[in-house]
Tab-separated table of C-alpha atoms and ligand atoms in Angstrom:
chain	number	residue	atom	x	y	z
A	1	MET	CA	0.000	0.000	0.000
A	2	THR	CA	1.149	3.518	-0.696
A	3	ASN	CA	1.706	5.676	2.298
A	4	LYS	CA	-1.632	7.418	2.563
A	5	ASN	CA	-0.477	9.691	5.344
A	6	ASN	CA	1.371	11.801	2.861
A	7	LEU	CA	-1.705	12.241	0.693
A	8	LEU	CA	-4.747	14.369	1.246
A	9	ALA	CA	-6.823	11.191	1.014
A	10	GLY	CA	-5.146	9.982	4.200
A	11	GLU	CA	-5.783	13.308	5.889
A	12	LEU	CA	-9.471	13.129	4.960
A	13	GLU	CA	-9.713	9.623	6.352
A	14	ARG	CA	-7.953	10.641	9.531
A	15	LEU	CA	-10.367	13.522	10.004
A	16	GLY	CA	-13.379	11.370	9.088
A	17	ILE	CA	-14.307	13.583	6.158
A	18	SER	CA	-16.263	11.700	3.507
A	19	ARG	CA	-15.659	12.185	-0.175
A	20	ARG	CA	-19.162	13.545	-0.438
A	21	THR	CA	-18.281	16.301	2.022
A	22	PHE	CA	-15.060	16.924	0.189
A	23	LEU	CA	-16.919	17.184	-3.121
A	24	LYS	CA	-19.239	19.704	-1.544
A	25	PHE	CA	-16.355	21.921	-0.517
A	26	CYS	CA	-14.671	21.541	-3.872
A	27	THR	CA	-17.956	22.557	-5.489
A	28	SER	CA	-18.038	25.719	-3.434
A	29	ILE	CA	-14.425	26.531	-4.137
A	30	GLY	CA	-14.962	25.714	-7.817
A	31	SER	CA	-17.903	28.076	-7.882
A	32	VAL	CA	-15.736	30.839	-6.529
A	33	MET	CA	-13.055	30.010	-9.067
A	34	ALA	CA	-15.511	29.954	-11.953
A	35	LEU	CA	-14.532	26.364	-12.656
A	36	SER	CA	-17.304	24.427	-14.280
A	37	PRO	CA	-18.908	22.091	-11.752
A	38	ALA	CA	-17.498	19.206	-13.793
A	39	GLN	CA	-13.987	20.587	-13.298
A	40	ALA	CA	-14.695	20.991	-9.596
A	41	ALA	CA	-15.436	17.256	-9.434
A	42	VAL	CA	-12.164	16.513	-11.236
A	43	MET	CA	-10.381	18.769	-8.781
A	44	ALA	CA	-11.896	16.837	-5.876
A	45	GLU	CA	-10.632	13.556	-7.348
A	46	LYS	CA	-7.177	14.933	-8.070
A	47	LEU	CA	-6.649	16.784	-4.817
A	48	VAL	CA	-6.897	13.637	-2.739
A	49	THR	CA	-3.935	12.139	-4.570
A	50	VAL	CA	-1.520	15.027	-4.125
A	51	LYS	CA	1.450	14.780	-1.828
A	52	ARG	CA	2.079	17.097	1.060
A	53	GLN	CA	3.571	20.251	-0.440
A	54	SER	CA	6.421	22.164	1.117
A	55	VAL	CA	5.655	25.866	1.474
A	56	ILE	CA	7.981	28.631	2.618
A	57	TRP	CA	6.271	31.879	3.541
A	58	LEU	CA	8.274	35.093	3.691
A	59	SER	CA	6.795	38.218	5.263
A	60	PHE	CA	8.450	41.499	4.369
A	61	GLN	CA	7.136	45.078	4.667
A	62	GLU	CA	3.582	44.244	5.664
A	63	CYS	CA	1.005	44.572	8.431
A	64	THR	CA	0.285	40.833	8.878
A	65	GLY	CA	-3.245	41.507	7.636
A	66	CYS	CA	-2.806	38.941	4.865
A	67	THR	CA	-1.842	36.209	7.315
A	68	GLU	CA	-4.738	37.271	9.559
A	69	SER	CA	-7.160	37.052	6.660
A	70	ILE	CA	-6.091	33.564	5.752
A	71	THR	CA	-5.759	32.068	9.195
A	72	ARG	CA	-9.142	33.465	10.297
A	73	SER	CA	-11.054	31.684	7.563
A	74	HIS	CA	-13.900	29.692	9.046
A	75	LYS	CA	-13.467	26.114	10.174
A	76	PRO	CA	-13.934	23.458	9.210
A	77	SER	CA	-13.568	24.397	5.616
A	78	LEU	CA	-11.590	23.459	2.597
A	79	GLU	CA	-9.487	26.546	3.236
A	80	SER	CA	-8.421	25.331	6.642
A	81	LEU	CA	-8.116	21.776	5.389
A	82	ILE	CA	-5.756	22.729	2.580
A	83	PHE	CA	-3.878	25.089	4.806
A	84	ASP	CA	-3.410	22.408	7.442
A	85	PHE	CA	-2.421	19.925	4.803
A	86	VAL	CA	0.451	21.824	3.243
A	87	SER	CA	3.719	21.640	5.078
A	88	LEU	CA	4.313	25.237	6.117
A	89	ASP	CA	8.028	24.931	6.725
A	90	TYR	CA	8.723	28.553	7.496
A	91	HIS	CA	6.436	31.440	8.456
A	92	HIS	CA	8.039	33.698	11.011
A	93	THR	CA	4.726	34.840	12.509
A	94	LEU	CA	3.109	31.438	12.850
A	95	GLN	CA	5.984	29.076	13.538
A	96	ALA	CA	6.935	28.051	17.061
A	97	ALA	CA	10.651	28.124	16.424
A	98	SER	CA	12.511	31.407	16.620
A	99	GLY	CA	15.976	32.815	16.069
A	100	HIS	CA	18.574	30.479	14.591
A	101	ALA	CA	16.222	27.482	14.750
A	102	ALA	CA	13.687	29.285	12.572
A	103	GLU	CA	16.227	30.255	9.943
A	104	GLN	CA	17.597	26.730	10.044
A	105	ALA	CA	14.109	25.367	9.317
A	106	ARG	CA	13.962	27.589	6.256
A	107	GLU	CA	17.369	26.474	5.018
A	108	GLN	CA	16.511	22.835	5.676
A	109	ALA	CA	13.248	23.090	3.722
A	110	MET	CA	15.038	24.803	0.848
A	111	HIS	CA	17.631	22.075	0.805
A	112	ASP	CA	15.232	19.116	1.132
A	113	ASN	CA	12.786	20.375	-1.463
A	114	GLN	CA	15.116	22.122	-3.843
A	115	GLY	CA	13.242	23.226	-6.945
A	116	LYS	CA	9.966	21.885	-5.584
A	117	TYR	CA	8.778	24.181	-2.830
A	118	ILE	CA	6.222	26.921	-3.225
A	119	LEU	CA	7.316	30.329	-2.005
A	120	ILE	CA	4.590	32.600	-0.654
A	121	VAL	CA	5.492	36.233	-0.098
A	122	ASP	CA	3.494	38.932	1.632
A	123	GLY	CA	4.771	42.460	2.008
A	124	SER	CA	6.758	44.687	-0.307
A	125	ILE	CA	10.531	44.762	-0.576
A	126	PRO	CA	12.399	47.993	0.233
A	127	ILE	CA	15.360	48.440	-2.082
A	128	LYS	CA	16.446	52.006	-1.276
A	129	ASP	CA	19.805	52.310	0.513
A	130	ASP	CA	20.645	48.643	-0.173
A	131	GLY	CA	17.404	47.435	1.382
A	132	VAL	CA	18.421	48.404	4.891
A	133	TYR	CA	14.856	49.377	5.912
A	134	SER	CA	13.647	45.859	6.551
A	135	THR	CA	15.740	42.908	7.643
A	136	ILE	CA	15.127	39.464	9.079
A	137	ALA	CA	17.863	37.712	11.072
A	138	GLY	CA	20.288	40.357	9.838
A	139	MET	CA	19.485	39.688	6.192
A	140	THR	CA	17.749	42.273	4.019
A	141	ASN	CA	14.382	41.347	2.526
A	142	LEU	CA	15.924	41.792	-0.889
A	143	ASP	CA	18.680	39.230	-0.220
A	144	MET	CA	16.299	36.771	1.388
A	145	LEU	CA	13.809	36.960	-1.496
A	146	GLN	CA	16.531	36.393	-4.051
A	147	GLN	CA	18.016	33.511	-2.101
A	148	VAL	CA	14.724	31.676	-1.495
A	149	ALA	CA	13.229	32.416	-4.923
A	150	LYS	CA	16.210	30.792	-6.636
A	151	ASP	CA	15.126	27.200	-5.942
A	152	ALA	CA	11.360	27.686	-5.717
A	153	ALA	CA	9.035	25.914	-8.140
A	154	ALA	CA	6.650	28.853	-8.159
A	155	ILE	CA	6.033	32.025	-6.224
A	156	VAL	CA	2.723	33.250	-4.909
A	157	ALA	CA	2.712	36.970	-4.093
A	158	VAL	CA	-0.057	37.540	-1.574
A	159	GLY	CA	-1.613	40.947	-0.952
A	160	SER	CA	-1.302	44.298	-2.661
A	161	CYS	CA	2.134	44.972	-1.104
A	162	ALA	CA	3.827	41.884	-2.532
A	163	THR	CA	1.985	42.174	-5.841
A	164	PHE	CA	2.145	45.913	-6.496
A	165	GLY	CA	4.146	47.538	-3.679
A	166	GLY	CA	1.029	48.441	-1.708
A	167	LEU	CA	0.940	50.980	1.101
A	168	PRO	CA	4.715	51.011	1.679
A	169	LYS	CA	5.021	52.188	-1.910
A	170	ALA	CA	2.531	55.047	-1.378
A	171	SER	CA	3.955	58.413	-2.322
A	172	PRO	CA	6.650	59.458	-1.438
A	173	ASN	CA	7.709	55.831	-0.975
A	174	PRO	CA	10.429	56.501	1.626
A	175	THR	CA	11.898	52.989	1.598
A	176	GLY	CA	11.890	52.439	-2.152
A	177	ALA	CA	9.317	49.641	-1.821
A	178	VAL	CA	8.787	47.396	-4.842
A	179	SER	CA	6.807	44.247	-5.630
A	180	VAL	CA	8.062	40.662	-5.944
A	181	SER	CA	7.769	40.751	-9.721
A	182	ASP	CA	9.966	43.851	-9.818
A	183	ILE	CA	12.798	41.711	-8.471
A	184	VAL	CA	12.232	38.123	-9.572
A	185	HIS	CA	11.973	37.609	-13.307
A	186	ASP	CA	12.826	33.967	-13.909
A	187	LYS	CA	10.085	32.147	-11.945
A	188	PRO	CA	6.346	31.791	-12.430
A	189	ILE	CA	4.724	34.358	-10.141
A	190	ILE	CA	1.053	34.275	-9.234
A	191	ASN	CA	-0.213	37.623	-7.979
A	192	ILE	CA	-3.070	37.622	-5.465
A	193	PRO	CA	-3.683	41.296	-4.745
A	194	GLY	CA	-6.064	42.676	-2.139
A	195	CYS	CA	-5.613	44.523	1.107
A	196	PRO	CA	-5.989	41.836	2.331
A	197	PRO	CA	-6.894	39.173	-0.247
A	198	ILE	CA	-9.961	37.006	0.252
A	199	PRO	CA	-8.953	33.791	2.108
A	200	VAL	CA	-10.660	31.395	-0.268
A	201	VAL	CA	-8.893	33.010	-3.210
A	202	MET	CA	-5.580	32.088	-1.685
A	203	THR	CA	-6.502	28.500	-0.904
A	204	GLY	CA	-8.312	28.222	-4.215
A	205	VAL	CA	-5.082	29.129	-5.960
A	206	LEU	CA	-3.128	26.640	-3.839
A	207	ALA	CA	-5.690	23.942	-4.670
A	208	HIS	CA	-5.360	24.806	-8.330
A	209	VAL	CA	-1.554	24.715	-8.250
A	210	LEU	CA	-1.651	21.319	-6.533
A	211	THR	CA	-4.095	19.793	-9.025
A	212	PHE	CA	-4.045	21.536	-12.390
A	213	GLY	CA	-0.799	23.512	-12.027
A	214	ILE	CA	-0.446	27.269	-12.392
A	215	PRO	CA	-3.859	28.790	-13.112
A	216	GLU	CA	-4.489	30.984	-16.118
A	217	LEU	CA	-3.175	34.467	-15.336
A	218	ASP	CA	-4.006	37.890	-16.723
A	219	SER	CA	-1.496	40.496	-17.853
A	220	MET	CA	-0.884	41.495	-14.238
A	221	GLY	CA	-0.189	37.919	-13.175
A	222	ARG	CA	-3.544	37.519	-11.419
A	223	PRO	CA	-5.569	34.292	-11.682
A	224	LYS	CA	-8.328	35.061	-14.156
A	225	ALA	CA	-10.781	32.942	-12.225
A	226	PHE	CA	-10.824	35.378	-9.325
A	227	TYR	CA	-9.826	38.612	-10.965
A	228	GLY	CA	-11.454	38.213	-14.373
A	229	ASP	CA	-14.568	40.128	-13.412
A	230	SER	CA	-14.767	43.541	-11.854
A	231	ILE	CA	-16.692	44.165	-8.651
A	232	HIS	CA	-19.097	46.096	-10.849
A	233	ASP	CA	-19.707	43.043	-13.112
A	234	ARG	CA	-21.056	41.088	-10.166
A	235	CYS	CA	-22.437	43.861	-7.968
A	236	TYR	CA	-26.001	43.397	-6.763
A	237	ARG	CA	-26.528	47.177	-6.997
A	238	ARG	CA	-25.830	46.994	-10.697
A	239	PRO	CA	-29.491	47.281	-11.781
A	240	TYR	CA	-29.581	50.726	-10.138
A	241	TYR	CA	-26.457	51.726	-11.960
A	242	ASP	CA	-27.969	50.585	-15.220
A	243	ARG	CA	-31.030	52.714	-14.561
A	244	GLY	CA	-29.001	55.719	-13.501
A	245	GLN	CA	-30.212	55.655	-9.902
A	246	PHE	CA	-27.359	56.929	-7.751
A	247	ALA	CA	-26.968	57.829	-4.098
A	248	LYS	CA	-25.632	61.382	-3.961
A	249	SER	CA	-24.678	61.444	-0.294
A	250	PHE	CA	-24.387	58.832	2.414
A	251	ASP	CA	-27.674	59.745	4.052
A	252	ASP	CA	-29.959	60.657	1.195
A	253	GLU	CA	-32.966	58.755	-0.012
A	254	GLY	CA	-30.959	56.919	-2.654
A	255	ALA	CA	-28.472	55.675	-0.040
A	256	ARG	CA	-31.302	54.411	2.134
A	257	LYS	CA	-32.870	52.635	-0.801
A	258	GLY	CA	-29.606	50.918	-1.633
A	259	TRP	CA	-28.925	52.673	-4.926
A	260	CYS	CA	-25.598	52.586	-6.736
A	261	LEU	CA	-22.622	54.216	-4.978
A	262	TYR	CA	-20.828	55.267	-8.131
A	263	GLU	CA	-21.133	58.989	-7.480
A	264	LEU	CA	-19.884	58.508	-3.930
A	265	GLY	CA	-16.596	57.274	-5.303
A	266	CYS	CA	-17.155	53.551	-5.770
A	267	LYS	CA	-14.157	52.031	-7.610
A	268	GLY	CA	-16.068	48.835	-8.412
A	269	PRO	CA	-16.032	49.414	-12.183
A	270	ILE	CA	-12.226	49.302	-12.393
A	271	THR	CA	-11.485	46.894	-9.555
A	272	HIS	CA	-10.971	43.244	-10.317
A	273	ASN	CA	-11.732	41.007	-7.385
A	274	ALA	CA	-14.282	38.489	-6.130
A	275	CYS	CA	-15.705	40.445	-3.151
A	276	ALA	CA	-19.151	40.852	-4.719
A	277	THR	CA	-19.671	37.094	-4.909
A	278	VAL	CA	-17.470	35.621	-2.190
A	279	LYS	CA	-17.897	38.481	0.288
A	280	TRP	CA	-16.145	38.868	3.645
A	281	ASN	CA	-16.366	37.600	7.211
A	282	ASN	CA	-17.634	34.174	6.277
A	283	GLY	CA	-19.805	35.539	3.524
A	284	THR	CA	-21.553	38.115	5.706
A	285	SER	CA	-21.146	41.206	3.590
A	286	PHE	CA	-18.777	43.306	1.525
A	287	PRO	CA	-18.177	47.070	1.477
A	288	ILE	CA	-20.873	47.942	-1.057
A	289	GLN	CA	-23.430	45.840	0.809
A	290	SER	CA	-22.531	47.804	3.934
A	291	GLY	CA	-23.272	51.047	2.132
A	292	HIS	CA	-19.746	52.151	1.225
A	293	GLY	CA	-18.175	52.257	-2.202
A	294	CYS	CA	-15.336	49.938	-3.163
A	295	LEU	CA	-11.880	51.447	-2.449
A	296	GLY	CA	-10.182	49.430	-5.152
A	297	CYS	CA	-7.697	47.891	-2.708
A	298	SER	CA	-6.660	45.134	-5.090
A	299	GLU	CA	-5.598	47.490	-7.877
A	300	PRO	CA	-2.084	48.948	-8.211
A	301	ASP	CA	-1.468	52.238	-6.378
A	302	PHE	CA	-5.002	52.449	-5.010
A	303	TRP	CA	-3.730	54.517	-2.121
A	304	ASP	CA	-2.579	57.303	-4.424
A	305	ALA	CA	-5.624	57.208	-6.681
A	306	GLY	CA	-6.850	60.660	-5.812
A	307	GLY	CA	-9.528	60.128	-3.183
A	308	PHE	CA	-11.807	57.325	-2.076
A	309	TYR	CA	-14.884	59.552	-2.417
A	310	LYS	CA	-14.109	60.990	-5.826
A	311	ALA	CA	-16.295	59.564	-8.565
A	312	LEU	CA	-14.479	57.934	-11.449
A	313	SER	CA	-14.642	59.995	-14.603
A	314	THR	CA	-16.923	58.429	-17.150
A	315	GLY	CA	-15.808	59.789	-20.471
A	316	THR	CA	-18.551	61.087	-22.739
A	317	ASN	CA	-21.216	58.427	-22.176
A	318	SER	CA	-23.350	58.525	-19.096
A	319	PRO	CA	-22.700	55.332	-17.124
A	320	GLY	CA	-26.313	54.194	-17.515
A	321	GLN	CA	-26.168	53.992	-21.278
A	322	TRP	CA	-23.279	51.702	-22.030
A	323	ALA	CA	-23.886	49.296	-19.215
A	324	THR	CA	-27.541	48.797	-20.091
A	325	ALA	CA	-26.539	47.915	-23.610
A	326	ALA	CA	-24.180	45.222	-22.346
A	327	LEU	CA	-26.779	43.756	-20.010
A	328	ALA	CA	-29.514	43.814	-22.625
A	329	ALA	CA	-27.270	41.996	-25.089
A	330	GLY	CA	-26.747	39.186	-22.600
A	331	ALA	CA	-30.391	38.894	-21.585
A	332	ALA	CA	-31.710	39.001	-25.135
A	333	ALA	CA	-29.611	35.997	-26.045
A	334	GLY	CA	-31.534	34.147	-23.354
A	335	LEU	CA	-28.331	32.768	-21.919
A	336	ALA	CA	-28.165	34.059	-18.415
A	337	SER	CA	-24.970	32.313	-17.496
A	338	ALA	CA	-23.367	33.015	-20.837
A	339	TYR	CA	-23.667	36.690	-20.030
A	340	LEU	CA	-20.686	36.241	-17.821
A	341	ASN	CA	-18.661	33.861	-19.883
A	342	LYS	CA	-15.466	34.796	-21.598
A	343	SER	CA	-16.729	35.779	-25.034
A	344	SER	CA	-19.665	37.884	-23.982
A	345	LYS	CA	-17.523	39.381	-21.285
A	346	ALA	CA	-15.115	40.672	-23.889
A	347	ASP	CA	-17.995	42.601	-25.476
A	348	ALA	CA	-19.102	43.945	-22.150
A	349	GLU	CA	-15.582	45.053	-21.438
A	350	LYS	CA	-15.427	46.932	-24.707
A	351	ASP	CA	-18.464	48.869	-23.580
A	352	HIS	CA	-16.690	49.708	-20.385
A	353	GLN	CA	-13.724	51.314	-22.076
A	354	PRO	CA	-14.451	54.916	-21.020
A	355	VAL	CA	-13.366	54.089	-17.479
A	356	THR	CA	-9.783	52.945	-17.330
A	357	LEU	CA	-7.041	52.354	-14.852
A	358	GLU	CA	-5.604	55.694	-15.829
A	359	ASP	CA	-8.622	57.287	-14.213
A	360	MET	CA	-7.587	55.718	-10.998
A	361	GLY	CA	-3.952	56.646	-11.248
A	362	GLY	CA	-4.857	60.131	-12.535
A	363	LYS	CA	-2.469	62.483	-10.841
A	364	SER	CA	-3.956	65.750	-9.721
B	1	MET	CA	-21.986	49.271	24.124
B	2	LYS	CA	-24.264	51.799	22.477
B	3	THR	CA	-27.653	50.653	21.302
B	4	PRO	CA	-27.547	50.086	17.577
B	5	LEU	CA	-29.027	52.817	15.413
B	6	ASN	CA	-32.387	51.927	14.040
B	7	LEU	CA	-32.445	53.545	10.627
B	8	PRO	CA	-35.302	52.838	8.243
B	9	ILE	CA	-33.103	51.225	5.607
B	10	GLU	CA	-34.945	49.391	2.906
B	11	ILE	CA	-32.771	47.751	0.341
B	12	ALA	CA	-35.167	47.091	-2.457
B	13	ALA	CA	-34.068	44.343	-4.802
B	14	PRO	CA	-35.704	44.847	-8.157
B	15	SER	CA	-36.106	41.929	-10.469
B	16	THR	CA	-33.886	42.229	-13.496
B	17	GLY	CA	-35.413	39.696	-15.829
B	18	MET	CA	-32.665	37.234	-14.963
B	19	ALA	CA	-35.129	34.556	-13.793
B	20	GLN	CA	-36.733	34.488	-17.209
B	21	ALA	CA	-33.350	34.126	-18.864
B	22	VAL	CA	-32.405	31.210	-16.597
B	23	LEU	CA	-35.718	29.442	-17.315
B	24	HIS	CA	-35.039	29.749	-21.008
B	25	GLU	CA	-31.596	28.261	-20.539
B	26	LEU	CA	-32.975	25.420	-18.409
B	27	ALA	CA	-35.323	24.365	-21.187
B	28	GLY	CA	-32.366	24.007	-23.525
B	29	HIS	CA	-30.386	21.961	-21.016
B	30	LEU	CA	-33.303	19.677	-20.212
B	31	GLN	CA	-33.831	18.969	-23.874
B	32	GLN	CA	-30.152	18.121	-24.166
B	33	LEU	CA	-30.387	15.778	-21.164
B	34	ILE	CA	-33.315	13.959	-22.735
B	35	GLU	CA	-31.696	13.662	-26.137
B	36	SER	CA	-28.073	12.921	-25.309
B	37	GLY	CA	-27.958	12.284	-21.562
B	38	LYS	CA	-25.617	15.206	-21.092
B	39	THR	CA	-25.967	16.733	-17.636
B	40	GLU	CA	-25.455	20.408	-16.931
B	41	VAL	CA	-25.013	22.601	-13.888
B	42	ILE	CA	-25.842	26.268	-13.526
B	43	ASP	CA	-23.961	28.028	-10.796
B	44	LEU	CA	-26.421	30.517	-9.322
B	45	THR	CA	-23.820	32.033	-7.004
B	46	SER	CA	-21.946	33.537	-9.907
B	47	LEU	CA	-24.935	35.068	-11.689
B	48	PRO	CA	-25.757	38.711	-11.016
B	49	MET	CA	-29.209	37.873	-9.666
B	50	SER	CA	-30.975	39.975	-7.091
B	51	SER	CA	-32.687	38.214	-4.224
B	52	SER	CA	-36.066	38.803	-5.839
B	53	ASP	CA	-34.774	37.297	-9.093
B	54	LYS	CA	-33.863	34.170	-7.180
B	55	GLN	CA	-37.172	34.075	-5.385
B	56	GLN	CA	-39.012	34.481	-8.645
B	57	LEU	CA	-37.057	31.625	-10.183
B	58	GLU	CA	-37.654	29.372	-7.206
B	59	THR	CA	-41.373	30.136	-7.179
B	60	GLN	CA	-41.663	29.412	-10.863
B	61	LEU	CA	-39.766	26.135	-10.634
B	62	GLY	CA	-41.683	25.002	-7.557
B	63	LYS	CA	-41.103	21.859	-5.532
B	64	GLY	CA	-41.245	18.321	-6.852
B	65	GLU	CA	-41.399	14.913	-5.243
B	66	VAL	CA	-37.911	14.553	-3.843
B	67	ASP	CA	-36.400	16.480	-0.977
B	68	ILE	CA	-33.015	15.439	0.387
B	69	THR	CA	-30.903	16.749	3.241
B	70	LEU	CA	-27.215	15.889	3.362
B	71	THR	CA	-25.719	16.118	6.806
B	72	THR	CA	-22.075	16.514	5.953
B	73	ILE	CA	-20.084	19.245	7.667
B	74	GLY	CA	-22.951	21.692	7.482
B	75	GLU	CA	-26.124	20.691	5.704
B	76	SER	CA	-26.915	20.557	2.033
B	77	ARG	CA	-30.507	20.904	0.867
B	78	ILE	CA	-31.361	19.297	-2.389
B	79	PHE	CA	-34.795	19.104	-3.947
B	80	GLU	CA	-36.162	18.230	-7.311
B	81	THR	CA	-38.206	21.089	-8.674
B	82	ALA	CA	-41.679	20.599	-10.088
B	83	TYR	CA	-39.847	20.010	-13.348
B	84	SER	CA	-38.436	16.506	-13.394
B	85	GLY	CA	-34.699	16.460	-14.032
B	86	ILE	CA	-34.174	19.962	-12.654
B	87	TRP	CA	-32.674	19.950	-9.165
B	88	TRP	CA	-32.003	22.842	-6.841
B	89	ILE	CA	-28.968	22.436	-4.589
B	90	ARG	CA	-27.885	24.555	-1.642
B	91	HIS	CA	-24.689	23.854	0.296
B	92	TYR	CA	-24.239	25.321	3.750
B	93	THR	CA	-21.313	25.437	6.162
B	94	ALA	CA	-21.642	24.243	9.746
B	95	ASP	CA	-22.622	27.773	10.795
B	96	GLN	CA	-25.405	27.831	8.194
B	97	HIS	CA	-23.685	30.092	5.772
B	98	LEU	CA	-24.635	29.402	2.154
B	99	ILE	CA	-21.474	28.531	0.211
B	100	ALA	CA	-22.852	27.301	-3.063
B	101	GLU	CA	-26.180	27.356	-4.853
B	102	LEU	CA	-26.623	25.391	-8.021
B	103	ILE	CA	-29.226	24.053	-10.370
B	104	GLU	CA	-28.284	20.642	-11.701
B	105	ILE	CA	-29.976	19.212	-14.775
B	106	CYS	CA	-29.650	15.457	-14.376
B	107	SER	CA	-31.518	12.383	-13.184
B	108	VAL	CA	-29.631	12.192	-9.870
B	109	PRO	CA	-27.324	14.944	-8.594
B	110	GLN	CA	-23.748	13.728	-8.482
B	111	ILE	CA	-23.218	14.489	-4.816
B	112	ILE	CA	-25.955	12.074	-3.783
B	113	LYS	CA	-24.227	9.037	-5.258
B	114	SER	CA	-21.968	7.075	-2.916
B	115	HIS	CA	-18.280	7.530	-3.659
B	116	PRO	CA	-16.172	4.370	-4.284
B	117	ALA	CA	-13.564	5.463	-1.706
B	118	ASP	CA	-16.250	5.911	0.946
B	119	MET	CA	-17.737	2.523	0.067
B	120	GLN	CA	-14.310	0.910	0.313
B	121	GLN	CA	-13.855	2.370	3.755
B	122	ALA	CA	-17.336	1.259	4.748
B	123	LEU	CA	-16.481	-2.267	3.670
B	124	SER	CA	-13.385	-2.443	5.828
B	125	ARG	CA	-15.334	-1.063	8.759
B	126	LEU	CA	-18.029	-3.666	8.238
B	127	LYS	CA	-15.464	-6.434	8.099
B	128	ASN	CA	-13.919	-5.255	11.349
B	129	THR	CA	-17.200	-5.541	13.210
B	130	HIS	CA	-17.204	-9.335	13.260
C	401	SF4	S1	-20.506	51.525	-9.241
C	401	SF4	FE1	-20.096	50.339	-7.380
C	401	SF4	S2	-22.079	50.251	-6.267
C	401	SF4	FE2	-22.514	50.900	-8.368
C	401	SF4	S3	-23.001	48.982	-9.430
C	401	SF4	FE3	-20.819	49.369	-9.777
C	401	SF4	S4	-19.763	48.260	-8.156
C	401	SF4	FE4	-21.936	48.414	-7.537
C-alpha cells in the first residue's frame, strides 16, 4: 500500500471527512473560481492524490493583515483543510521556532525540497539604501527573497504589497518599496492582490496549483478565475447603476434605498476582485453591501488614486447607457450564465472602455 | 456598548429579468439531457441575480417529489423542482452560511451518489465488526 499519510486522502480519512463532504467543498471553491462544476469534481478527485507540499512563507514590509485574513477563515472548511495539509516549513509569525532554529528550518526546507517548494510572499521589498529598511535575522528582505526564490518551483505573491508595492510604496515611498515581480523575473509568479486578499482566493489558488498547475493568469499575473470580473460586473446594486439611480450622499434617499454608490466614489467598475460574490467575514457582507463604495484595494497604487470619495470619470457616455446595452445583449440571447462567460464578457468590457485604470492613477 | 441605530433602511431588490433568462436556458439543457444524456449545472452564485430574481425563479420552478438533506459538515438541501430532471442544490457550512447554490440538470445529482472510496472504507469497517 502507498503511504496514505502523505496524501490528502489519508488526511481526509484521519479527520473522518467523507468524499461527499469533500466534493461539496470543492464545489463551493470551484464556484468561486468559476470552474465548471465538472472541473470541480475533477479537482476533488485529483486533490486527494496530491502529496504534502512544502511551502515557505516570507513576510516582508507588511502589516500581517494577509496572514490574519487567511488564518481566520472559518473552520472546518476546505481553506483550513488545505492550509493544514500543506507543510508550512517557514512562516516567522506562525511558527513556534525562533531565532537560529527558525532560519535553520527555512534552510533545511530549501535544501530538502530544492526546486519543488512553493514560495509565498506577503509584504513589499524595500530596495532604497541597499534594502536596509527591513531585515530578518540580519538579512535584508531583498537578499532573502533572491536567495529563497532561486530554488522555488513557483512564487505566490499575496496581498497588494507583494503584488504591487502596496501601502509602503505610497507616495513618497520613503523605503523604495517594490513588488516581488519587480525583483524576480525567472520564476512563475502568481499575484493575489487585495488589502488583504480574500482567504478562499488564496486556498483556491493553492488547490489549483496542486491539481491543475499554475492557473491561467491575466497580464498582471492575477488568476483570471478570481480577478477576471470587476466588482461592478457582479455587484447586486448593478441594476440601479444601469437605470441611472445613484446615491448622492451617504444619508440621502438613494443611499437608504440601496442605490448605486458610483457617485460617492465607488471604484467597483475598475477593480478586479471576487468580493461581490465571495464576500467577507464568512460571507456576511462586503463594502458595497454595507453602504460604502469599493476602495479598489486590489488594484495597483489604489492609495494614491486621488480620493476614495471621488467619482471615477466616465468619459462622454453617461454610465447608464453603455452598461444597459451590455446587459440587454446578454439577456436578449436568453443565456443568463453566458452573459458572464469569456466571449460575452469581452464585449461587455469593450463597452466599459471609457473608465480605465488611468482614471484611478490620474495624478492631480 | 451603544444601542444600535435603528435607521429605516430598505434595500429594495428589483427583479432584473434574470429569472426568465435562466428558465429559457434550463429548457435548452433539459432537452439536451433527454436527447443525449448530457448533464449540466448552472452556478447561481456567480450570476448577477438579485434576491427577488432568485425568489421568482424558485417560485416558478416550484417543488417536486424529492427532498433530500445531506448532513455533511454543514447541511446541504437538495430538492427536485416541479420540473423533473431539474434539481435545486444549496450547500451550507456548519454555521449555516450558504457557500454554493446550483441548479443541476440530471436524473440524480452527483453528490448524492456514494463515492467508491467511501464505500471501500465502509467495507473495511463492516469487516472489522465481526
Ligand atoms: S458603481 Fe459600485 S455600487 Fe454601483 S453597481 Fe458598480 S460596483 Fe456596484
